[in-house]
Coordinates of C-alpha atoms in Angstrom, one line a residue:
M1222 CA -85.1 -30.9 -66.0
D1223 CA -81.5 -31.3 -64.9
C1224 CA -79.1 -28.6 -65.5
T1225 CA -77.0 -28.5 -68.7
Y1226 CA -74.0 -26.4 -69.6
R1227 CA -73.2 -24.8 -72.8
K1228 CA -69.5 -25.6 -72.4
P1229 CA -68.4 -29.2 -72.2
L1230 CA -67.5 -30.2 -68.6
K1231 CA -64.5 -32.5 -68.1
I1232 CA -64.8 -34.6 -65.0
H1233 CA -61.8 -36.5 -63.5
L1234 CA -62.3 -39.0 -60.6
V1235 CA -59.2 -39.1 -58.5
T1236 CA -58.9 -42.3 -56.5
S1237 CA -55.1 -42.5 -55.9
T1238 CA -52.1 -40.2 -55.6
E1239 CA -50.3 -42.4 -58.1
S1240 CA -52.9 -42.0 -60.8
P1241 CA -52.6 -39.7 -63.9
E1242 CA -55.7 -37.9 -62.6
F1243 CA -53.9 -36.8 -59.5
T1244 CA -51.0 -35.4 -61.5
H1245 CA -53.5 -33.7 -63.7
L1246 CA -55.1 -32.2 -60.5
A1247 CA -51.8 -30.8 -59.1
R1248 CA -51.0 -29.3 -62.5
A1249 CA -54.5 -27.8 -62.9
L1250 CA -54.4 -26.2 -59.4
S1251 CA -51.0 -24.7 -60.1
Q1252 CA -52.4 -23.1 -63.3
S1253 CA -55.7 -21.9 -61.8
S1254 CA -56.5 -18.6 -60.0
L1255 CA -60.1 -19.7 -59.3
V1256 CA -61.3 -22.9 -57.6
G1257 CA -64.9 -23.9 -56.7
L1258 CA -65.2 -26.1 -53.6
D1259 CA -67.9 -28.5 -52.5
A1260 CA -68.1 -31.7 -50.5
E1261 CA -70.5 -34.6 -50.2
W1262 CA -71.2 -37.0 -47.3
K1263 CA -73.7 -39.7 -46.3
P1264 CA -76.6 -37.9 -44.7
Q1265 CA -77.3 -38.6 -41.0
R1266 CA -80.9 -39.2 -40.1
S1267 CA -80.6 -38.5 -36.4
H1268 CA -78.4 -36.6 -34.0
Q1269 CA -74.9 -38.2 -33.8
S1270 CA -72.1 -37.6 -31.4
N1271 CA -69.6 -37.3 -34.3
F1272 CA -69.5 -35.3 -37.5
P1273 CA -70.4 -37.2 -40.7
R1274 CA -67.4 -38.5 -42.7
V1275 CA -66.8 -36.6 -46.0
S1276 CA -66.8 -39.1 -48.9
L1277 CA -66.1 -36.8 -51.8
L1278 CA -64.4 -33.4 -52.3
Q1279 CA -65.1 -31.5 -55.5
L1280 CA -62.6 -29.0 -57.0
A1281 CA -63.7 -27.0 -60.0
C1282 CA -60.7 -25.3 -61.6
Q1283 CA -60.7 -22.3 -63.9
P1284 CA -57.2 -21.7 -65.5
G1285 CA -55.7 -18.3 -65.5
P1286 CA -54.4 -16.5 -68.6
R1287 CA -51.1 -18.3 -68.4
F1288 CA -52.9 -21.6 -69.2
N1289 CA -51.5 -23.4 -72.2
P1290 CA -54.3 -23.5 -74.9
E1291 CA -52.6 -26.3 -76.8
S1292 CA -52.7 -28.6 -73.8
D1293 CA -55.3 -31.3 -73.3
E1294 CA -56.4 -29.2 -70.3
S1295 CA -57.3 -26.2 -72.4
N1296 CA -61.0 -26.7 -71.6
A1297 CA -62.0 -23.9 -69.2
S1298 CA -64.3 -26.3 -67.3
V1299 CA -62.3 -28.9 -65.4
V1300 CA -63.7 -30.6 -62.3
F1301 CA -61.8 -33.1 -60.1
L1302 CA -63.7 -35.4 -57.7
L1303 CA -61.4 -36.6 -54.9
D1304 CA -62.6 -39.9 -53.6
L1305 CA -61.7 -39.6 -49.9
S1306 CA -62.9 -43.1 -49.3
S1307 CA -60.1 -44.5 -51.5
I1308 CA -57.2 -42.0 -51.1
P1309 CA -55.0 -42.2 -48.0
L1310 CA -55.9 -38.8 -46.5
P1311 CA -52.4 -37.9 -45.0
S1312 CA -51.1 -38.1 -48.6
I1313 CA -53.2 -35.2 -49.8
W1314 CA -53.4 -33.2 -46.6
E1315 CA -50.5 -30.8 -47.4
L1316 CA -51.8 -30.2 -51.0
L1317 CA -55.3 -29.3 -49.7
K1318 CA -53.9 -27.2 -46.8
E1319 CA -51.7 -25.2 -49.3
L1320 CA -54.7 -24.8 -51.7
F1321 CA -57.0 -23.5 -48.9
V1322 CA -54.5 -20.7 -47.8
S1323 CA -52.8 -19.9 -51.1
P1324 CA -53.0 -16.1 -51.7
D1325 CA -52.8 -16.8 -55.5
I1326 CA -56.1 -18.8 -55.7
L1327 CA -59.5 -17.4 -54.9
K1328 CA -61.7 -20.1 -53.4
L1329 CA -65.5 -20.1 -54.0
G1330 CA -68.1 -22.0 -52.0
F1331 CA -71.7 -22.0 -51.0
K1332 CA -71.9 -21.9 -47.2
F1333 CA -68.6 -23.9 -47.2
K1334 CA -67.9 -23.4 -43.5
Q1335 CA -69.9 -26.5 -42.6
D1336 CA -68.2 -28.5 -45.3
L1337 CA -64.8 -27.4 -43.9
I1338 CA -65.8 -28.4 -40.4
Y1339 CA -66.8 -31.9 -41.6
L1340 CA -63.7 -32.1 -43.9
S1341 CA -61.3 -31.2 -41.0
S1342 CA -63.0 -33.8 -38.7
T1343 CA -62.6 -36.4 -41.4
F1344 CA -58.9 -35.8 -41.9
C1345 CA -58.3 -35.6 -38.1
S1346 CA -59.9 -39.0 -37.7
Q1347 CA -57.5 -40.5 -40.3
G1348 CA -54.3 -39.4 -38.7
C1349 CA -54.0 -35.7 -39.7
D1350 CA -54.0 -34.2 -36.2
I1351 CA -54.2 -30.5 -37.3
G1352 CA -57.0 -30.9 -39.9
F1353 CA -58.0 -27.6 -41.6
D1354 CA -58.8 -24.3 -39.9
R1355 CA -59.0 -21.7 -42.6
V1356 CA -59.8 -20.9 -46.2
E1357 CA -58.4 -17.7 -47.5
P1358 CA -59.0 -15.7 -49.8
Y1359 CA -62.6 -16.9 -50.1
L1360 CA -65.8 -15.6 -51.6
D1361 CA -69.2 -17.1 -50.8
I1362 CA -71.9 -17.4 -53.5
T1363 CA -74.5 -15.9 -51.1
S1364 CA -72.3 -12.8 -50.8
I1365 CA -71.9 -12.6 -54.5
Y1366 CA -75.7 -12.9 -54.9
N1367 CA -76.3 -10.1 -52.4
H1368 CA -73.7 -7.8 -54.1
L1369 CA -75.4 -8.4 -57.4
H1370 CA -78.6 -7.2 -55.7
H1371 CA -77.0 -4.1 -54.2
K1372 CA -76.9 -5.5 -50.7
Q1373 CA -74.1 -4.6 -48.4
L1374 CA -71.8 -7.4 -47.2
G1375 CA -71.8 -6.1 -43.7
R1376 CA -75.5 -6.3 -43.2
K1377 CA -77.1 -9.3 -41.5
L1378 CA -78.5 -11.6 -44.1
P1379 CA -82.2 -12.6 -43.9
K1380 CA -82.9 -15.9 -42.0
E1381 CA -84.1 -17.6 -45.2
T1382 CA -81.2 -17.1 -47.7
K1383 CA -81.7 -18.4 -51.3
S1384 CA -80.7 -22.0 -52.0
L1385 CA -78.0 -22.7 -54.6
A1386 CA -80.6 -24.1 -56.9
N1387 CA -82.6 -20.9 -56.8
I1388 CA -79.5 -18.7 -57.4
C1389 CA -78.6 -20.9 -60.4
K1390 CA -82.1 -20.5 -61.8
E1391 CA -82.1 -16.8 -61.4
L1392 CA -78.5 -16.0 -62.5
L1393 CA -77.7 -18.8 -64.9
D1394 CA -81.2 -19.7 -66.1
I1395 CA -80.5 -23.4 -65.4
S1396 CA -82.4 -25.9 -63.2
L1397 CA -80.0 -27.5 -60.7
S1398 CA -81.5 -30.8 -59.6
K1399 CA -80.7 -31.4 -55.9
E1400 CA -82.4 -34.8 -55.5
L1401 CA -79.0 -36.6 -55.3
Q1402 CA -77.8 -34.5 -52.4
C1403 CA -79.3 -36.9 -49.9
S1404 CA -78.1 -40.1 -51.6
D1405 CA -75.6 -42.4 -49.9
W1406 CA -72.2 -40.9 -50.9
S1407 CA -70.3 -43.6 -49.0
N1408 CA -71.4 -46.4 -51.5
R1409 CA -68.8 -47.4 -54.1
P1410 CA -68.7 -47.2 -57.0
L1411 CA -70.4 -43.8 -57.4
T1412 CA -73.1 -43.8 -60.1
E1413 CA -72.6 -41.6 -63.2
E1414 CA -75.6 -39.5 -62.0
Q1415 CA -73.8 -38.9 -58.7
K1416 CA -70.5 -37.9 -60.5
N1417 CA -72.4 -35.5 -62.8
Y1418 CA -74.3 -34.0 -59.9
A1419 CA -71.2 -33.5 -57.8
A1420 CA -69.2 -31.9 -60.7
I1421 CA -72.0 -29.5 -61.6
D1422 CA -72.5 -28.5 -58.0
A1423 CA -68.9 -27.2 -57.9
H1424 CA -68.7 -25.9 -61.4
C1425 CA -71.8 -23.7 -61.1
L1426 CA -69.9 -21.7 -58.5
I1427 CA -67.4 -20.5 -61.1
E1428 CA -70.2 -19.8 -63.6
I1429 CA -71.9 -17.5 -61.0
F1430 CA -68.6 -15.8 -60.1
N1431 CA -67.9 -15.1 -63.8
I1432 CA -71.2 -13.2 -64.0
F1433 CA -70.2 -11.2 -60.9
Q1434 CA -66.8 -10.4 -62.4
V1435 CA -68.3 -9.1 -65.6
K1436 CA -70.7 -6.9 -63.6
V1437 CA -67.9 -5.5 -61.5
A1438 CA -65.9 -4.6 -64.6
Q1439 CA -69.0 -3.0 -66.2
K1440 CA -69.7 -0.8 -63.2
G1441 CA -66.1 0.6 -63.2
N1442 CA -65.3 -0.7 -59.7
S1443 CA -63.6 1.9 -57.5
C1444 CA -60.5 -0.2 -57.4
S1445 CA -59.8 0.8 -61.0
S1446 CA -58.8 4.3 -59.8
I1447 CA -55.9 2.9 -57.7
S1448 CA -52.5 3.8 -59.1
E1449 CA -51.0 0.3 -59.9
L1450 CA -47.4 -0.5 -59.1
D1451 CA -45.4 -1.3 -62.2
S1452 CA -44.0 -4.8 -62.8
S1453 CA -40.6 -3.8 -61.6
N1454 CA -42.0 -3.6 -58.0
L1455 CA -42.9 -7.3 -57.9
D1456 CA -39.4 -8.2 -56.7
L1457 CA -38.9 -5.3 -54.3
G1458 CA -39.9 -7.3 -51.2
L1459 CA -41.7 -6.0 -48.1
K1460 CA -39.3 -3.2 -47.2
G1461 CA -39.1 -2.0 -50.8
I1462 CA -42.8 -1.9 -51.3
L1463 CA -43.3 0.2 -48.2
E1464 CA -40.4 2.6 -49.0
K1465 CA -41.4 3.2 -52.6
P1466 CA -42.4 6.8 -53.2
D1467 CA -46.2 7.1 -53.6
I1468 CA -48.5 9.5 -55.3
G1469 CA -51.5 9.3 -52.9
N1470 CA -53.2 7.5 -50.1
K1471 CA -54.8 4.9 -52.5
T1472 CA -51.4 3.8 -53.6
V1473 CA -50.3 3.4 -49.9
R1474 CA -53.3 1.2 -49.3
F1475 CA -52.4 -0.8 -52.4
K1476 CA -48.9 -1.3 -51.1
L1477 CA -50.2 -2.3 -47.7
C1478 CA -52.3 -5.0 -49.3
E1479 CA -49.1 -6.2 -51.2
A1480 CA -47.3 -6.3 -47.8
L1481 CA -50.0 -8.2 -46.1
D1482 CA -49.9 -10.8 -48.8
I1483 CA -46.2 -11.3 -48.2
I1484 CA -46.7 -11.4 -44.4
R1485 CA -49.5 -13.9 -44.7
A1486 CA -47.7 -16.2 -47.0
T1487 CA -44.5 -16.0 -44.9
S1488 CA -46.3 -16.7 -41.6
Y1489 CA -48.2 -19.7 -43.1
Y1490 CA -45.1 -21.4 -44.5
S1491 CA -43.1 -20.8 -41.2
Q1492 CA -45.9 -22.4 -39.2
C1493 CA -45.9 -25.5 -41.4
L1494 CA -42.2 -26.1 -40.9
P1495 CA -41.2 -29.0 -38.5
E1496 CA -38.4 -28.3 -36.0
G1497 CA -35.0 -28.1 -37.6
V1498 CA -36.3 -27.6 -41.1
V1499 CA -35.8 -24.3 -42.7
S1500 CA -37.7 -24.7 -46.0
R1501 CA -39.9 -27.1 -47.8
V1502 CA -41.0 -27.8 -51.4
S1503 CA -44.4 -26.3 -52.3
Y1504 CA -47.0 -28.6 -53.8
L1505 CA -48.5 -25.7 -55.8
N1506 CA -46.2 -23.7 -58.0
T1507 CA -48.7 -20.9 -58.4
M1508 CA -48.4 -17.5 -60.0
P1509 CA -50.0 -14.3 -58.8
M1510 CA -53.6 -13.6 -59.8
D1511 CA -54.4 -11.4 -62.7
E1512 CA -55.3 -7.7 -62.1
S1513 CA -59.1 -8.1 -62.2
L1514 CA -59.1 -10.9 -59.7
V1515 CA -56.8 -9.0 -57.3
K1516 CA -59.2 -6.1 -57.3
I1517 CA -62.1 -8.3 -56.5
V1518 CA -60.3 -10.1 -53.7
R1519 CA -59.2 -6.8 -52.1
K1520 CA -62.7 -5.3 -52.2
Y1521 CA -65.0 -8.3 -51.6
G1522 CA -62.7 -11.1 -50.3
E1523 CA -63.6 -13.0 -47.2
K1524 CA -62.1 -15.9 -45.2
I1525 CA -63.3 -18.9 -43.2
L1526 CA -61.7 -19.3 -39.8
L1527 CA -62.6 -22.3 -37.6
R1528 CA -62.6 -21.8 -33.8
E1529 CA -62.1 -24.5 -31.2
C1530 CA -65.9 -24.6 -30.6
D1531 CA -66.5 -25.4 -34.2
K1532 CA -64.5 -28.6 -34.0
A1533 CA -67.0 -30.6 -31.9
P1534 CA -70.7 -31.3 -32.6
K1535 CA -73.0 -29.0 -30.8
T1536 CA -75.2 -30.6 -28.1
S1537 CA -78.8 -29.6 -27.7
K1538 CA -79.4 -26.8 -25.1
K1539 CA -83.0 -27.7 -24.7
K1540 CA -83.9 -28.5 -21.1
G1541 CA -86.1 -31.3 -20.0
R1542 CA -86.0 -35.0 -19.6
K1543 CA -84.0 -36.9 -22.3
R1544 CA -86.3 -39.2 -24.2
S1545 CA -85.4 -42.9 -24.4
S1546 CA -84.1 -43.9 -27.8
V1547 CA -86.3 -47.0 -27.5
I1548 CA -89.4 -44.7 -27.3
V1549 CA -88.2 -42.6 -30.2
D1550 CA -87.6 -45.6 -32.4
S1551 CA -91.0 -47.1 -31.6
R1552 CA -92.7 -43.8 -32.4
E1553 CA -90.8 -43.6 -35.7
K1554 CA -91.8 -47.2 -36.5
R1555 CA -95.4 -46.4 -35.7
L1556 CA -95.3 -43.4 -38.1
D1557 CA -93.8 -45.6 -40.8
D1558 CA -96.6 -48.2 -40.4
I1559 CA -99.2 -45.4 -40.6
G1560 CA -97.6 -44.2 -43.8
D1561 CA -98.2 -47.5 -45.6
W1562 CA -101.2 -47.3 -47.9
Q1563 CA -104.4 -48.9 -46.6
G1564 CA -107.9 -49.1 -47.9
P1565 CA -109.4 -47.8 -51.2
P1566 CA -108.3 -44.4 -52.6
P1567 CA -110.9 -41.5 -52.7
W1568 CA -111.2 -41.9 -56.5
D1569 CA -112.4 -45.5 -56.2
L1570 CA -115.7 -46.1 -57.9
S1571 CA -117.1 -47.8 -54.9
L1572 CA -116.6 -44.6 -52.9
G1573 CA -118.3 -42.5 -55.6
G1574 CA -115.1 -41.4 -57.3
D1575 CA -114.5 -41.1 -61.0
G1576 CA -111.9 -43.9 -61.2
Y1577 CA -109.0 -41.5 -62.2
P1578 CA -106.1 -41.3 -59.8
K1579 CA -105.4 -37.9 -58.3
F1580 CA -102.6 -36.8 -56.0
L1581 CA -101.4 -33.7 -54.2
C1582 CA -97.6 -33.5 -53.8
D1583 CA -96.3 -31.3 -51.0
V1584 CA -93.2 -29.2 -51.4
M1585 CA -90.9 -32.1 -50.2
V1586 CA -91.9 -34.2 -53.3
E1587 CA -92.6 -31.5 -55.8
G1588 CA -90.3 -33.2 -58.3
L1589 CA -92.4 -36.3 -58.1
A1590 CA -95.4 -34.3 -59.2
K1591 CA -93.7 -33.5 -62.6
H1592 CA -92.8 -37.2 -63.0
L1593 CA -96.4 -38.3 -62.4
R1594 CA -97.6 -35.7 -64.9
C1595 CA -95.1 -37.1 -67.4
V1596 CA -96.8 -40.5 -67.2
G1597 CA -100.3 -39.0 -67.5
I1598 CA -101.3 -39.0 -63.8
D1599 CA -103.1 -36.0 -62.3
A1600 CA -100.7 -34.6 -59.8
A1601 CA -101.3 -31.1 -58.3
T1602 CA -99.1 -29.0 -56.0
P1603 CA -100.1 -26.8 -53.1
R1604 CA -101.7 -23.4 -53.9
S1605 CA -99.2 -21.5 -51.8
K1606 CA -95.4 -21.8 -51.6
K1607 CA -95.3 -22.6 -47.8
P1608 CA -98.7 -24.2 -47.0
E1609 CA -99.7 -25.0 -43.5
P1610 CA -100.8 -28.6 -42.7
R1611 CA -104.4 -27.4 -42.5
E1612 CA -104.2 -25.9 -46.1
L1613 CA -102.9 -29.2 -47.4
I1614 CA -105.6 -31.2 -45.7
D1615 CA -108.3 -28.9 -47.0
Q1616 CA -107.1 -29.0 -50.6
T1617 CA -106.7 -32.8 -50.4
S1618 CA -110.2 -33.3 -49.0
K1619 CA -112.0 -30.8 -51.4
E1620 CA -110.3 -32.2 -54.5
K1621 CA -110.5 -35.9 -53.4
R1622 CA -106.8 -36.5 -53.8
V1623 CA -104.2 -38.5 -51.9
L1624 CA -101.6 -36.3 -50.3
L1625 CA -98.0 -37.5 -51.0
T1626 CA -95.3 -36.4 -48.6
R1627 CA -92.0 -37.3 -46.9
D1628 CA -92.9 -35.3 -43.8
A1629 CA -93.7 -37.8 -41.0
K1630 CA -95.4 -35.0 -39.0
L1631 CA -98.2 -34.8 -41.5
L1632 CA -99.2 -38.3 -40.7
R1633 CA -100.5 -37.1 -37.4
H1634 CA -103.4 -35.6 -39.3
Q1635 CA -104.3 -38.9 -40.8
Y1636 CA -107.5 -39.0 -38.7
L1637 CA -108.8 -35.9 -40.4
I1638 CA -108.6 -37.4 -43.9
K1639 CA -108.7 -41.1 -43.6
N1640 CA -106.9 -43.0 -46.3
Q1641 CA -105.7 -39.8 -48.0
I1642 CA -102.1 -39.4 -46.9
Y1643 CA -99.2 -41.5 -48.1
R1644 CA -95.6 -41.1 -46.9
V1645 CA -93.1 -41.6 -49.8
K1646 CA -90.1 -43.5 -48.6
S1647 CA -87.8 -43.3 -51.6
L1648 CA -85.4 -40.3 -52.0
L1649 CA -84.9 -40.2 -55.8
K1650 CA -87.7 -39.1 -58.2
N1651 CA -87.5 -42.2 -60.4
Q1652 CA -87.7 -44.5 -57.4
Q1653 CA -90.5 -42.4 -55.9
L1654 CA -92.5 -42.7 -59.1
L1655 CA -92.1 -46.5 -59.1
E1656 CA -93.1 -46.6 -55.4
V1657 CA -96.3 -44.7 -56.0
I1658 CA -97.2 -46.8 -59.1
E1659 CA -96.7 -50.0 -57.1
A1660 CA -98.4 -48.8 -53.9
F1661 CA -101.6 -47.6 -55.7
Q1662 CA -101.5 -50.3 -58.5
L1663 CA -101.5 -47.6 -61.2
K1664 CA -101.7 -48.8 -64.8
I1665 CA -99.3 -46.8 -67.0
S1666 CA -99.3 -47.2 -70.8
E1667 CA -97.2 -45.7 -73.5
D1668 CA -100.2 -43.7 -74.8
Q1669 CA -100.4 -41.9 -71.5
L1670 CA -96.8 -40.6 -71.6
M1671 CA -96.5 -36.8 -71.9
S1672 CA -100.3 -36.3 -72.0
R1673 CA -100.5 -33.7 -69.3
C1674 CA -98.9 -30.2 -68.9
T1675 CA -95.8 -30.6 -66.8
K1676 CA -96.0 -26.9 -65.9
C1677 CA -99.5 -26.7 -64.4
N1678 CA -100.9 -30.3 -64.5
G1679 CA -103.6 -29.2 -67.1
R1680 CA -104.9 -31.3 -69.9
F1681 CA -104.1 -30.7 -73.6
I1682 CA -106.6 -29.5 -76.2
Q1683 CA -108.1 -32.4 -78.2
K1684 CA -107.1 -31.2 -81.6
P1685 CA -103.4 -30.3 -82.4
L1686 CA -102.5 -26.9 -83.8
S1687 CA -100.7 -26.2 -87.0
T1688 CA -97.4 -24.2 -87.0
E1689 CA -99.3 -21.1 -88.1
E1690 CA -101.9 -21.5 -85.4
A1691 CA -99.2 -22.2 -82.8
V1692 CA -97.3 -19.0 -83.7
E1693 CA -100.5 -17.0 -83.3
A1694 CA -101.4 -18.6 -80.0
A1695 CA -97.8 -18.0 -78.7
K1696 CA -97.7 -14.2 -79.4
G1697 CA -96.5 -12.2 -76.4
F1698 CA -96.4 -15.4 -74.4
Q1699 CA -94.0 -18.0 -75.7
R1700 CA -91.3 -18.0 -78.4
I1701 CA -91.3 -20.8 -80.9
P1702 CA -87.8 -21.5 -82.3
D1703 CA -87.5 -20.6 -86.0
C1704 CA -85.9 -24.0 -86.8
L1705 CA -89.3 -25.7 -86.2
F1706 CA -91.1 -23.8 -89.0
D1707 CA -90.0 -26.1 -91.8
K1708 CA -90.6 -29.4 -89.9
N1709 CA -94.3 -29.6 -90.3
L1710 CA -94.8 -30.4 -86.6
Q1711 CA -98.1 -30.6 -84.7
F1712 CA -98.4 -28.5 -81.6
W1713 CA -100.4 -29.2 -78.4
Q1714 CA -101.6 -26.5 -76.1
C1715 CA -102.5 -26.8 -72.4
M1716 CA -106.1 -25.8 -71.8
D1717 CA -105.2 -24.2 -68.4
C1718 CA -102.0 -22.3 -68.8
N1719 CA -101.8 -22.1 -72.6
Q1720 CA -98.3 -23.5 -72.7
L1721 CA -97.4 -25.0 -76.1
Y1722 CA -95.7 -28.3 -76.6
W1723 CA -94.4 -30.1 -79.7
E1724 CA -92.9 -33.5 -80.5
G1725 CA -89.3 -32.6 -80.8
T1726 CA -86.1 -34.2 -79.6
Q1727 CA -86.8 -33.3 -75.9
Y1728 CA -90.3 -34.9 -76.2
H1729 CA -88.9 -38.2 -77.7
N1730 CA -86.1 -38.3 -75.1
A1731 CA -88.7 -37.9 -72.3
V1732 CA -90.9 -40.6 -73.7
Q1733 CA -88.0 -43.0 -73.9
K1734 CA -86.9 -42.1 -70.4
F1735 CA -90.3 -43.0 -68.9
I1736 CA -90.6 -46.1 -71.0
D1737 CA -87.4 -47.3 -69.4
V1738 CA -88.2 -46.1 -65.9
C1739 CA -91.6 -47.7 -65.9
K1740 CA -90.3 -50.8 -67.8
L1741 CA -93.1 -50.6 -70.3
N1742 CA -91.2 -52.7 -72.8
E1743 CA -91.0 -55.7 -70.5

């Protein structure tokens, strides 16, 4: 299931600096103290001498308390999609540069350093010689996740950090579909699915931060014991802040932070000035962060700094003879040919099978398994989370299934289980489903839809349960919404995992979806 938000999400596609959407963007940034950052680009399938060109930059804005509730922008969830393929990049360079270093806006990202490297390279290639070299103040979602789990920021993170999808599932209880991540973001126009995916990817960063902010407030963060400067000190300037009588070391540290903010802002603006120019107009007329954000920035804030070595693609350090690209291409072509389906499947009656298609979907096409189950096809997943090739082959052979994968390396084991490995070529789940149906000549009917458990692949009991029987069966295991009690619905239970299903709105939407995907009405 794709992720859904409780709050409505406003999405604005910005394709020109002359558009109303761009004006809206500049105003929203000026009124926001929190911005989520993300970027999308066309994936590269092999090593390239240049960085990929960023096609889309997402900015999710959360207005501060000064935001006008009567405005059309009063929605707390506003996401702007900057189409970098349409906008002349020099025309937005200064706006983004100012956003990235503004001390009044906390930037959020998920491993955004790579995005910044690609973004800087993209702007440099379009006439912006300087590109981008820093984002500050910044807070990474991986750091937030580790803080929420009582891990120290200074410690080295484990090699396998959680994905954004896993963090969203754990903290927000939503499923974040990542299947569109590898789609071609350079194609125009963008599909509605791509726009929604891109917007949600940026907006979920703010949702996660809001949880963190509440936790910090509940724990009575140590910053709360700092003696705050009164509002009259805001106009003192650097010298005045440092000369103000204090009442303790904590106040001195607080004043030093204020002084550093002034120095940082002053040094940035002075560096941006061309020769002979003493001042310039700021694109973002921002105001200082509110107190709670300031405390979080001072205690947990980070920054991204790009070095010279980050600005060029890294070359492989492996020694040895360089393989000819012709040989590599021929090997890849040979693997593609092997991945094409040949011969009867193991369930074929002529081979002693039962005539019912059965598949095993490895972790790379796990989403395809759920789609196959939705159309009534037996689709299992590996018994372990990170199975070795030998485990996959053994399970495939014992259960007389066809192994579905996108991993070309698995095709090397084709000789062990002849005609039992198929390499899926499509990227998106709907296309993958149609590809498998066509390759194996599967017959799908409307009666088959939603006839298997999408959770475990089990079959349903033959006789439906009444509401009373379903409530009894669900005790201590699954909660049935109270609103269903008066609807006289029939319930179906999985014989393997005991999960209960009923024919509600979600069921009917799913049935209609797969009728359309499989073109059953045609």
